[in-house]
Coordinates of C-alpha atoms (C1' of nucleotides) in Angstrom, one line a residue:
Chain A
X1 CA 1.0 -41.0 -20.0
X2 CA 2.0 -41.9 -16.5
X3 CA -0.2 -41.5 -13.5
X4 CA -0.7 -38.3 -11.5
X5 CA 0.9 -37.9 -8.0
X6 CA 2.5 -34.6 -7.3
X7 CA 4.3 -33.9 -4.0
X8 CA 1.5 -31.5 -3.1
X9 CA -2.0 -31.6 -4.4
X10 CA -3.7 -28.6 -5.8
X11 CA -7.2 -28.1 -7.1
X12 CA -6.0 -28.6 -10.6
X13 CA -4.1 -31.8 -10.0
X14 CA -6.9 -33.2 -8.0
X15 CA -9.4 -32.4 -10.8
X16 CA -7.1 -34.1 -13.3
X17 CA -6.7 -37.1 -11.1
X18 CA -10.4 -37.4 -10.7
X19 CA -11.0 -36.8 -14.3
X20 CA -8.7 -39.7 -15.1
X21 CA -10.4 -42.0 -12.6
X22 CA -13.7 -41.2 -14.2
X23 CA -12.3 -41.7 -17.7
X24 CA -10.9 -45.1 -16.6
X25 CA -14.2 -46.2 -15.2
X26 CA -12.7 -46.5 -11.7
X27 CA -15.4 -43.9 -10.7
X28 CA -18.7 -45.0 -12.3
X29 CA -21.5 -42.6 -13.2
X30 CA -23.6 -41.7 -10.2
X31 CA -20.8 -42.2 -7.6
X32 CA -21.1 -39.7 -4.7
X33 CA -18.1 -37.5 -4.3
X34 CA -18.2 -36.3 -0.7
X35 CA -16.1 -33.4 0.1
X36 CA -14.7 -34.4 3.4
X37 CA -13.9 -37.9 2.0
X38 CA -11.9 -36.5 -1.0
X39 CA -10.3 -33.9 1.4
X40 CA -8.9 -36.7 3.5
X41 CA -7.9 -38.8 0.6
X42 CA -5.8 -36.1 -0.9
X43 CA -4.8 -34.4 2.3
X44 CA -6.3 -31.0 1.4
X45 CA -9.1 -28.9 2.7
X46 CA -12.6 -28.7 1.4
X47 CA -11.8 -25.4 -0.2
X48 CA -9.5 -27.1 -2.8
X49 CA -11.8 -30.1 -3.1
X50 CA -14.7 -27.8 -3.9
X51 CA -12.7 -25.9 -6.6
X52 CA -11.8 -29.2 -8.2
X53 CA -15.4 -30.4 -8.2
X54 CA -16.6 -27.1 -9.7
X55 CA -14.0 -27.4 -12.4
X56 CA -15.2 -30.9 -13.2
X57 CA -18.8 -29.8 -13.2
X58 CA -17.9 -27.1 -15.9
X59 CA -16.7 -30.1 -18.0
X60 CA -20.0 -31.8 -17.2
X61 CA -18.2 -34.8 -15.7
X62 CA -19.6 -34.1 -12.3
X63 CA -23.1 -33.0 -11.4
X64 CA -23.3 -30.5 -8.5
X65 CA -26.7 -30.8 -6.8
X66 CA -27.2 -27.7 -4.6
X67 CA -27.0 -28.7 -0.9
X68 CA -26.8 -32.4 -1.8
X69 CA -23.2 -32.7 -3.0
X70 CA -21.3 -33.8 -6.1
X71 CA -21.9 -36.9 -8.1
X72 CA -20.1 -38.4 -11.1
X73 CA -22.3 -37.3 -14.1
X74 CA -24.9 -39.5 -15.7
X75 CA -25.3 -38.2 -19.3
X76 CA -28.8 -38.8 -20.7
X77 CA -29.4 -40.4 -24.0
X78 CA -30.1 -36.9 -25.5
X79 CA -26.8 -35.7 -24.1
X80 CA -25.0 -38.7 -25.5
X81 CA -26.3 -38.0 -29.0
X82 CA -25.2 -34.3 -28.6
X83 CA -21.7 -35.3 -27.6
X84 CA -21.2 -37.4 -30.6
X85 CA -22.8 -34.9 -32.8
X86 CA -20.3 -32.3 -31.6
X87 CA -17.5 -34.7 -32.0
X88 CA -18.6 -35.4 -35.6
X89 CA -18.4 -31.7 -36.3
X90 CA -15.0 -31.2 -34.8
X91 CA -12.9 -34.3 -35.2
X92 CA -13.0 -35.3 -38.9
X93 CA -11.9 -31.9 -40.1
X94 CA -9.3 -31.7 -37.3
X95 CA -7.9 -35.1 -38.4
X96 CA -7.7 -33.8 -42.0
X97 CA -5.6 -30.8 -40.8
X98 CA -3.4 -33.1 -38.7
X99 CA -2.8 -35.4 -41.6
X100 CA -1.7 -32.4 -43.8
X101 CA 0.9 -31.1 -41.3
X102 CA 2.0 -34.1 -39.4
X103 CA 5.7 -34.5 -38.7
X104 CA 7.7 -37.8 -38.6
X105 CA 8.2 -37.2 -34.9
X106 CA 4.5 -36.9 -34.2
X107 CA 3.8 -39.9 -36.3
X108 CA 6.3 -42.0 -34.2
X109 CA 4.6 -40.8 -31.0
X110 CA 1.2 -41.8 -32.3
X111 CA 2.4 -45.2 -33.1
X112 CA 3.9 -45.6 -29.7
X113 CA 0.6 -44.5 -28.3
X114 CA -1.3 -47.2 -30.3
X115 CA 1.2 -49.8 -29.1
X116 CA 0.6 -48.8 -25.4
X117 CA -3.2 -49.0 -26.1
X118 CA -2.8 -52.5 -27.6
X119 CA -0.6 -53.7 -24.7
X120 CA -3.0 -52.3 -22.1
X121 CA -5.9 -54.1 -23.7
X122 CA -4.2 -57.4 -23.9
X123 CA -3.0 -57.0 -20.3
X124 CA -6.6 -56.7 -19.3
X125 CA -6.3 -53.1 -18.2
X126 CA -9.4 -52.0 -19.9
X127 CA -9.6 -48.7 -17.9
X128 CA -6.1 -47.7 -19.0
X129 CA -6.9 -48.8 -22.6
X130 CA -9.9 -46.7 -22.7
X131 CA -8.0 -43.7 -21.4
X132 CA -5.3 -44.2 -23.9
X133 CA -7.8 -44.6 -26.7
X134 CA -9.1 -41.2 -25.8
X135 CA -5.7 -39.7 -25.6
X136 CA -5.2 -40.8 -29.2
X137 CA -8.0 -38.5 -30.3
X138 CA -6.6 -35.6 -28.3
X139 CA -3.1 -36.1 -29.8
X140 CA -4.6 -35.6 -33.2
X141 CA -6.0 -32.2 -32.2
X142 CA -2.7 -31.4 -30.7
X143 CA -0.9 -32.3 -34.0
X144 CA -3.3 -30.1 -35.9
X145 CA -2.1 -27.3 -33.7
X146 CA -5.5 -26.3 -32.6
X147 CA -5.4 -25.8 -28.8
X148 CA -8.9 -24.4 -28.6
X149 CA -10.4 -27.3 -30.4
X150 CA -8.2 -29.7 -28.5
X151 CA -9.8 -28.5 -25.3
X152 CA -13.3 -29.1 -26.6
X153 CA -12.4 -32.5 -27.8
X154 CA -10.7 -33.3 -24.5
X155 CA -13.9 -32.5 -22.7
X156 CA -16.0 -34.5 -25.2
X157 CA -13.7 -37.5 -24.9
X158 CA -14.0 -37.7 -21.2
X159 CA -17.8 -37.3 -21.4
X160 CA -17.8 -40.0 -24.0
X161 CA -16.2 -42.3 -21.5
X162 CA -19.2 -41.7 -19.2
X163 CA -21.5 -42.4 -22.1
X164 CA -19.7 -45.7 -22.9
X165 CA -20.0 -46.7 -19.2
X166 CA -23.7 -46.2 -19.3
X167 CA -24.7 -47.2 -22.8
X168 CA -22.0 -49.6 -24.2
X169 CA -23.6 -52.5 -25.8
X170 CA -21.1 -55.4 -26.0
X171 CA -19.4 -55.5 -22.7
X172 CA -16.8 -57.9 -23.7
X173 CA -15.3 -56.8 -26.9
X174 CA -13.4 -53.6 -26.4
X175 CA -13.0 -50.8 -28.8
X176 CA -10.9 -52.6 -31.5
X177 CA -8.2 -50.2 -32.4
X178 CA -8.4 -51.1 -36.1
X179 CA -9.8 -47.7 -36.8
X180 CA -6.9 -46.1 -35.1
X181 CA -4.4 -48.1 -37.2
X182 CA -6.2 -47.1 -40.3
X183 CA -6.0 -43.4 -39.3
X184 CA -2.3 -43.7 -38.6
X185 CA -1.8 -45.1 -42.1
X186 CA -3.7 -42.1 -43.6
X187 CA -1.5 -39.8 -41.5
X188 CA 1.6 -41.6 -42.8
X189 CA 0.4 -40.9 -46.3
X190 CA -0.5 -37.3 -45.4
X191 CA -3.8 -38.1 -47.0
X192 CA -6.1 -35.5 -45.4
X193 CA -9.4 -36.4 -47.1
X194 CA -8.9 -40.1 -46.2
X195 CA -8.2 -39.2 -42.6
X196 CA -11.3 -37.1 -42.5
X197 CA -13.4 -39.9 -43.8
X198 CA -11.9 -42.5 -41.5
X199 CA -12.5 -40.4 -38.5
X200 CA -16.0 -39.8 -39.6
X201 CA -16.7 -43.5 -39.9
X202 CA -14.9 -44.2 -36.6
X203 CA -17.3 -42.0 -34.8
X204 CA -20.3 -43.5 -36.6
X205 CA -19.1 -46.9 -35.5
X206 CA -18.8 -45.7 -32.0
X207 CA -22.4 -44.4 -31.7
X208 CA -23.6 -47.5 -33.5
X209 CA -22.0 -49.6 -30.7
X210 CA -24.1 -47.8 -28.1
X211 CA -27.6 -48.7 -27.0
X212 CA -29.3 -45.4 -27.2
X213 CA -32.9 -46.4 -26.8
X214 CA -34.8 -44.2 -24.5
X215 CA -34.2 -45.4 -21.1
X216 CA -34.2 -42.5 -18.7
X217 CA -31.0 -42.4 -16.7
X218 CA -32.0 -40.5 -13.6
X219 CA -33.8 -43.3 -11.6
X220 CA -30.6 -45.3 -12.3
X221 CA -29.8 -47.4 -9.3
X222 CA -33.1 -47.7 -7.4
X223 CA -36.4 -47.6 -9.2
X224 CA -34.8 -49.0 -12.4
X225 CA -32.5 -51.4 -10.7
X226 CA -35.5 -52.7 -8.7
X227 CA -37.8 -52.7 -11.7
X228 CA -40.6 -50.7 -10.2
Chain B
X1 CA -32.4 -10.2 -22.7
X2 CA -32.7 -8.0 -19.8
X3 CA -29.9 -7.3 -17.3
X4 CA -28.9 -9.4 -14.4
X5 CA -29.7 -8.4 -10.8
X6 CA -30.9 -11.1 -8.4
X7 CA -31.9 -10.3 -5.0
X8 CA -28.9 -12.2 -3.8
X9 CA -25.7 -12.8 -5.7
X10 CA -24.3 -16.3 -6.1
X11 CA -21.1 -17.3 -7.8
X12 CA -23.0 -18.2 -10.9
X13 CA -24.9 -14.9 -11.2
X14 CA -21.7 -13.0 -10.5
X15 CA -20.0 -15.0 -13.2
X16 CA -22.8 -14.3 -15.6
X17 CA -22.8 -10.7 -14.8
X18 CA -19.0 -10.3 -15.3
X19 CA -19.2 -12.4 -18.6
X20 CA -21.8 -9.9 -19.9
X21 CA -19.7 -6.9 -18.9
X22 CA -16.8 -8.5 -20.7
X23 CA -18.9 -9.3 -23.7
X24 CA -20.3 -5.7 -23.8
X25 CA -16.7 -4.3 -23.7
X26 CA -17.5 -2.6 -20.3
X27 CA -14.5 -4.5 -19.0
X28 CA -11.8 -4.4 -21.5
X29 CA -9.0 -7.0 -21.9
X30 CA -6.3 -6.8 -19.3
X31 CA -8.6 -5.3 -16.7
X32 CA -7.5 -6.3 -13.2
X33 CA -10.3 -8.0 -11.3
X34 CA -9.4 -7.7 -7.7
X35 CA -11.1 -10.1 -5.3
X36 CA -11.8 -7.7 -2.5
X37 CA -13.1 -5.1 -4.9
X38 CA -15.5 -7.5 -6.5
X39 CA -16.6 -8.8 -3.2
X40 CA -17.6 -5.3 -2.1
X41 CA -19.3 -4.6 -5.3
X42 CA -21.5 -7.6 -5.1
X43 CA -21.8 -7.8 -1.4
X44 CA -20.4 -11.3 -1.1
X45 CA -17.2 -12.9 0.3
X46 CA -14.0 -13.6 -1.6
X47 CA -15.0 -17.3 -1.6
X48 CA -17.9 -16.7 -4.0
X49 CA -15.9 -14.2 -6.0
X50 CA -13.1 -16.7 -6.5
X51 CA -15.6 -19.3 -7.6
X52 CA -17.0 -17.0 -10.3
X53 CA -13.4 -16.0 -11.4
X54 CA -12.5 -19.7 -11.7
X55 CA -15.6 -20.4 -13.8
X56 CA -14.7 -17.5 -16.1
X57 CA -11.1 -18.7 -16.3
X58 CA -12.4 -22.2 -17.5
X59 CA -14.1 -20.3 -20.3
X60 CA -10.9 -18.5 -21.1
X61 CA -12.5 -15.1 -20.5
X62 CA -10.4 -14.4 -17.4
X63 CA -6.7 -15.3 -16.9
X64 CA -5.7 -16.4 -13.4
X65 CA -2.2 -15.6 -12.6
X66 CA -1.0 -17.4 -9.6
X67 CA -0.5 -15.1 -6.6
X68 CA -1.1 -12.2 -8.9
X69 CA -4.8 -12.1 -9.4
X70 CA -7.3 -12.3 -12.2
X71 CA -7.4 -10.3 -15.4
X72 CA -9.8 -10.0 -18.2
X73 CA -8.1 -12.3 -20.9
X74 CA -6.2 -11.0 -23.7
X75 CA -6.4 -13.7 -26.4
X76 CA -3.3 -13.8 -28.7
X77 CA -3.5 -13.7 -32.5
X78 CA -3.0 -17.4 -32.5
X79 CA -5.9 -17.9 -30.1
X80 CA -8.1 -15.6 -32.2
X81 CA -7.4 -17.7 -35.2
X82 CA -8.2 -20.9 -33.3
X83 CA -11.4 -19.5 -31.9
X84 CA -12.8 -18.7 -35.4
X85 CA -11.5 -22.0 -36.7
X86 CA -13.6 -23.7 -34.1
X87 CA -16.6 -21.6 -34.9
X88 CA -16.2 -22.4 -38.6
X89 CA -16.5 -26.1 -37.7
X90 CA -19.4 -25.8 -35.4
X91 CA -21.7 -23.0 -36.6
X92 CA -22.4 -23.5 -40.3
X93 CA -23.5 -27.1 -39.8
X94 CA -25.6 -26.1 -36.7
X95 CA -27.2 -23.3 -38.7
X96 CA -28.2 -25.9 -41.3
X97 CA -29.8 -28.1 -38.7
X98 CA -31.6 -25.1 -37.2
X99 CA -33.0 -24.1 -40.6
X100 CA -34.3 -27.6 -41.1
X101 CA -36.3 -27.7 -38.0
X102 CA -37.1 -24.1 -37.0
X103 CA -40.6 -23.3 -35.9
X104 CA -42.7 -20.2 -36.7
X105 CA -42.3 -19.2 -33.1
X106 CA -38.5 -19.5 -33.1
X107 CA -38.5 -17.5 -36.3
X108 CA -40.5 -14.7 -34.6
X109 CA -38.1 -14.7 -31.6
X110 CA -35.2 -14.4 -34.0
X111 CA -36.8 -11.5 -35.8
X112 CA -37.4 -9.7 -32.5
X113 CA -33.9 -10.3 -31.6
X114 CA -32.6 -8.7 -34.8
X115 CA -34.9 -5.8 -34.2
X116 CA -33.4 -5.2 -30.7
X117 CA -29.9 -5.5 -32.2
X118 CA -30.8 -2.9 -34.8
X119 CA -32.3 -0.5 -32.2
X120 CA -29.4 -0.8 -29.9
X121 CA -26.9 0.0 -32.7
X122 CA -28.8 3.1 -33.7
X123 CA -29.2 4.1 -30.1
X124 CA -25.4 4.1 -29.8
X125 CA -25.4 1.3 -27.4
X126 CA -22.6 -0.6 -29.1
X127 CA -21.9 -2.7 -26.2
X128 CA -25.5 -4.0 -26.0
X129 CA -25.6 -4.4 -29.7
X130 CA -22.5 -6.6 -29.6
X131 CA -24.0 -8.6 -26.9
X132 CA -27.2 -9.2 -28.9
X133 CA -25.3 -10.0 -32.0
X134 CA -23.7 -12.8 -30.1
X135 CA -27.0 -14.0 -28.6
X136 CA -28.3 -14.4 -32.1
X137 CA -25.6 -17.1 -32.8
X138 CA -26.4 -18.8 -29.5
X139 CA -30.2 -18.8 -30.4
X140 CA -29.4 -20.7 -33.6
X141 CA -27.7 -23.4 -31.7
X142 CA -30.7 -23.5 -29.3
X143 CA -33.0 -23.9 -32.3
X144 CA -31.0 -26.7 -33.5
X145 CA -31.6 -28.3 -30.1
X146 CA -28.0 -29.0 -29.5
X147 CA -27.2 -27.9 -25.9
X148 CA -23.7 -29.3 -25.9
X149 CA -22.8 -27.4 -29.1
X150 CA -24.6 -24.4 -27.7
X151 CA -22.4 -24.3 -24.7
X152 CA -19.3 -24.4 -26.9
X153 CA -20.6 -21.7 -29.1
X154 CA -21.5 -19.6 -26.2
X155 CA -18.0 -19.7 -24.9
X156 CA -16.6 -19.0 -28.3
X157 CA -18.9 -16.0 -28.8
X158 CA -17.7 -14.4 -25.6
X159 CA -14.1 -15.1 -26.5
X160 CA -14.8 -13.5 -29.9
X161 CA -15.9 -10.4 -28.2
X162 CA -12.5 -10.1 -26.6
X163 CA -10.9 -10.7 -29.9
X164 CA -12.9 -8.0 -31.4
X165 CA -12.0 -5.6 -28.6
X166 CA -8.3 -6.3 -29.4
X167 CA -8.2 -6.7 -33.1
X168 CA -11.1 -5.0 -34.7
X169 CA -10.1 -3.0 -37.7
X170 CA -12.6 -0.4 -38.5
X171 CA -13.6 1.1 -35.2
X172 CA -16.6 3.0 -36.5
X173 CA -18.7 0.8 -38.6
X174 CA -20.2 -1.8 -36.4
X175 CA -20.9 -5.3 -37.4
X176 CA -23.6 -4.7 -40.0
X177 CA -26.4 -7.1 -39.3
X178 CA -26.9 -7.8 -43.1
X179 CA -25.6 -11.2 -42.6
X180 CA -28.0 -11.9 -39.9
X181 CA -31.0 -10.7 -41.9
X182 CA -29.9 -13.0 -44.8
X183 CA -29.6 -15.9 -42.4
X184 CA -33.2 -15.3 -41.1
X185 CA -34.4 -15.3 -44.7
X186 CA -32.8 -18.7 -45.2
X187 CA -34.4 -20.0 -42.0
X188 CA -37.8 -18.7 -43.1
X189 CA -37.4 -20.7 -46.3
X190 CA -36.1 -23.8 -44.4
X191 CA -33.2 -23.8 -46.7
X192 CA -30.5 -25.7 -44.7
X193 CA -27.7 -25.6 -47.3
X194 CA -28.1 -21.9 -47.8
X195 CA -28.1 -21.2 -44.1
X196 CA -24.8 -23.2 -43.9
X197 CA -23.2 -21.2 -46.7
X198 CA -24.4 -18.0 -45.3
X199 CA -23.0 -18.7 -41.8
X200 CA -19.7 -19.9 -43.3
X201 CA -19.4 -16.6 -45.2
X202 CA -20.5 -14.5 -42.3
X203 CA -17.7 -16.1 -40.2
X204 CA -15.2 -15.5 -43.0
X205 CA -16.2 -11.9 -43.1
X206 CA -15.7 -11.5 -39.5
X207 CA -12.1 -12.8 -39.4
X208 CA -11.4 -10.7 -42.5
X209 CA -12.5 -7.6 -40.5
X210 CA -9.8 -8.3 -37.9
X211 CA -6.2 -7.2 -38.0
X212 CA -4.5 -10.5 -37.2
X213 CA -0.9 -9.5 -38.1
X214 CA 1.6 -10.8 -35.5
X215 CA 1.7 -8.2 -32.8
X216 CA 2.3 -10.0 -29.6
X217 CA -0.4 -9.2 -27.1
X218 CA 1.3 -9.8 -23.7
X219 CA 3.4 -6.7 -23.4
X220 CA 0.1 -5.0 -24.2
X221 CA 0.0 -1.7 -22.2
X222 CA 3.5 -1.0 -21.3
X223 CA 6.4 -2.2 -23.4
X224 CA 4.3 -2.1 -26.5
X225 CA 2.5 1.1 -25.7
X226 CA 5.7 2.8 -24.9
X227 CA 7.4 1.3 -28.0
X228 CA 10.4 -0.1 -26.2
Chain C
dA1 C1' 20.8 11.3 -7.5
dT2 C1' 20.8 6.0 -8.2
dC3 C1' 20.9 1.6 -6.7
dG4 C1' 20.0 -2.0 -3.7
dA5 C1' 18.7 -4.1 0.8
dC6 C1' 15.2 -4.2 4.0
dA7 C1' 10.7 -3.2 5.9
dT8 C1' 5.9 -2.4 5.2
dA9 C1' 1.7 -2.9 2.8
dA10 C1' -1.5 -5.2 -0.1
dT11 C1' -3.2 -9.2 -2.3
dT12 C1' -3.8 -13.9 -3.0
dG13 C1' -3.9 -19.0 -1.3
dT14 C1' -5.6 -22.3 2.0
dA15 C1' -7.7 -23.9 6.1
dT16 C1' -11.1 -23.5 9.4
dA17 C1' -15.3 -21.9 11.8
dC18 C1' -20.0 -21.2 11.6
dA19 C1' -24.5 -21.1 9.3
dA20 C1' -28.0 -23.3 6.5
dT21 C1' -30.0 -27.2 4.5
dA22 C1' -31.1 -31.9 3.8
dA23 C1' -31.0 -36.6 5.6
dT24 C1' -32.0 -39.7 9.3
dG25 C1' -33.7 -41.4 13.5
dT26 C1' -37.0 -41.4 17.4
dG27 C1' -41.1 -41.4 19.8
dC28 C1' -45.8 -40.2 20.3
dG29 C1' -50.7 -40.6 19.0
dT30 C1' -54.0 -43.0 16.7
Chain D
dA1 C1' -48.3 -51.4 13.3
dC2 C1' -48.5 -47.0 10.8
dG3 C1' -47.9 -42.2 10.0
dC4 C1' -46.5 -37.9 11.3
dA5 C1' -44.0 -34.3 14.0
dC6 C1' -39.9 -33.3 16.1
dA7 C1' -35.0 -33.9 17.3
dT8 C1' -30.5 -35.4 15.9
dT9 C1' -27.0 -36.0 12.7
dA10 C1' -24.5 -35.4 8.6
dT11 C1' -23.2 -32.6 4.8
dT12 C1' -23.0 -28.6 2.2
dG13 C1' -22.6 -23.2 1.6
dT14 C1' -20.5 -19.0 3.0
dA15 C1' -17.7 -16.1 5.6
dT16 C1' -13.6 -15.2 8.0
dA17 C1' -8.9 -16.0 9.9
dC18 C1' -4.4 -16.8 9.0
dA19 C1' -0.4 -18.0 6.0
dA20 C1' 2.3 -17.2 1.8
dT21 C1' 3.5 -14.5 -1.8
dT22 C1' 4.0 -10.4 -4.3
dA23 C1' 4.1 -5.4 -4.8
dT24 C1' 5.4 -1.1 -2.8
dG25 C1' 7.9 2.3 0.0
dT26 C1' 11.9 3.8 2.8
dC27 C1' 16.4 4.5 3.9
dG28 C1' 21.3 4.4 3.6
dA29 C1' 25.6 3.6 0.9
dT30 C1' 28.1 5.1 -2.9

DNA sequence: ATCGACATAATTGTATACAATAATGTGCGT
DNA sequence: ACGCACATTATTGTATACAATTATGTCGAT
């Protein structure tokens, strides 16, 4: 899970790099993503930058406003609910499948993953911890050997990171990975139904930790910030 | 559900037009999508064509082979299974939600939809019938008021159309819309659990009507077609 | 005739040029 | 001073030019 830095940047690697930056909260919701600026940063032309931004907009991580540029997306409360609704349909059953077919090797990988997450958290690298926490969920879909579902979950995870950036309640206490440990135990026992239940609860806990009262997001940094 | 033909073509409208052509089996799997050719067809530059093709490749309807061009995707047997696995996680529960909140107006729209589907089928417009059949599933997600899930289902539906093109067993008998009628009845009764069950069976019937024995797709039209 | 090396053509990948649109700044009139 | 019209600047949208790569065709050697 090392960082991205290819010899030569392509639209895909740039998109991946930006997605990771968004996921790690280094690019907060609403950030303007100017084409020239990005082009210079990566040493590529606007053609490739635009391709990357379009890719991210398809994943709803970036909002493309016509003639106005690209911005890191700001999911609404409604969208936040929808994202977790989708996750609640996909992830529990996928966790169950994973538990029923997991190998010792994958189990070891997962454990390492958790350890990294733990280390990052205690090293104060909350961005990296958040990213790894998301990767854990993606790994599960990979273990279930469901690439199609994995792609959906991957998108939903990144979008969840934006949602957390906007609506996370307790700023201090980070996502305690207790739930992830419990899941690993279920995997180790090949207990599918338990894994399904644990994942379901985990997702419910997550939404519960959000403040999803109707505060419209759009006015974001001006009207709302100025309180008028 | 009329056809697309804006005064001026943009990358999005072109992508939508191509997606519909793919969905209606006017562009079979494996078809080469040359950039110059498409550019002339729509009267736009390769820039916009490429943007459209990239969008479709993100939805896995088009495969982009580096330096070799774009082709209508040819989902493998494995991918076919995954697509229907994903649908089975998303659609039944979504049908349930839809049944529990459907309005009389939406119900009327759905009935009209079915009627159009029926007409198209009996008029021999199998492509259009297939498209409308897909739209029916998307409508349900829309009624459930789940835009995020709707987007996923929309993609899965289009991919299903490719899968049907490749693996459909009985060429003659088209998707009998009995299942759709039954679903509408459940909706009319606001019977959520029934709608969920019906959708589950409907999807199982669909996969059952496919021939998913392991015939590798890639060699497709040459090595396989020539049997060597 | 068949195979392979080379040349030619066709197609895609990337950068850049130009057009269109939106944002910003200036100055005039009231 | 304030507001509005207009000019200027910045940024995005689209087309095109050029480079890189792949596909195709030709020719000669065996």
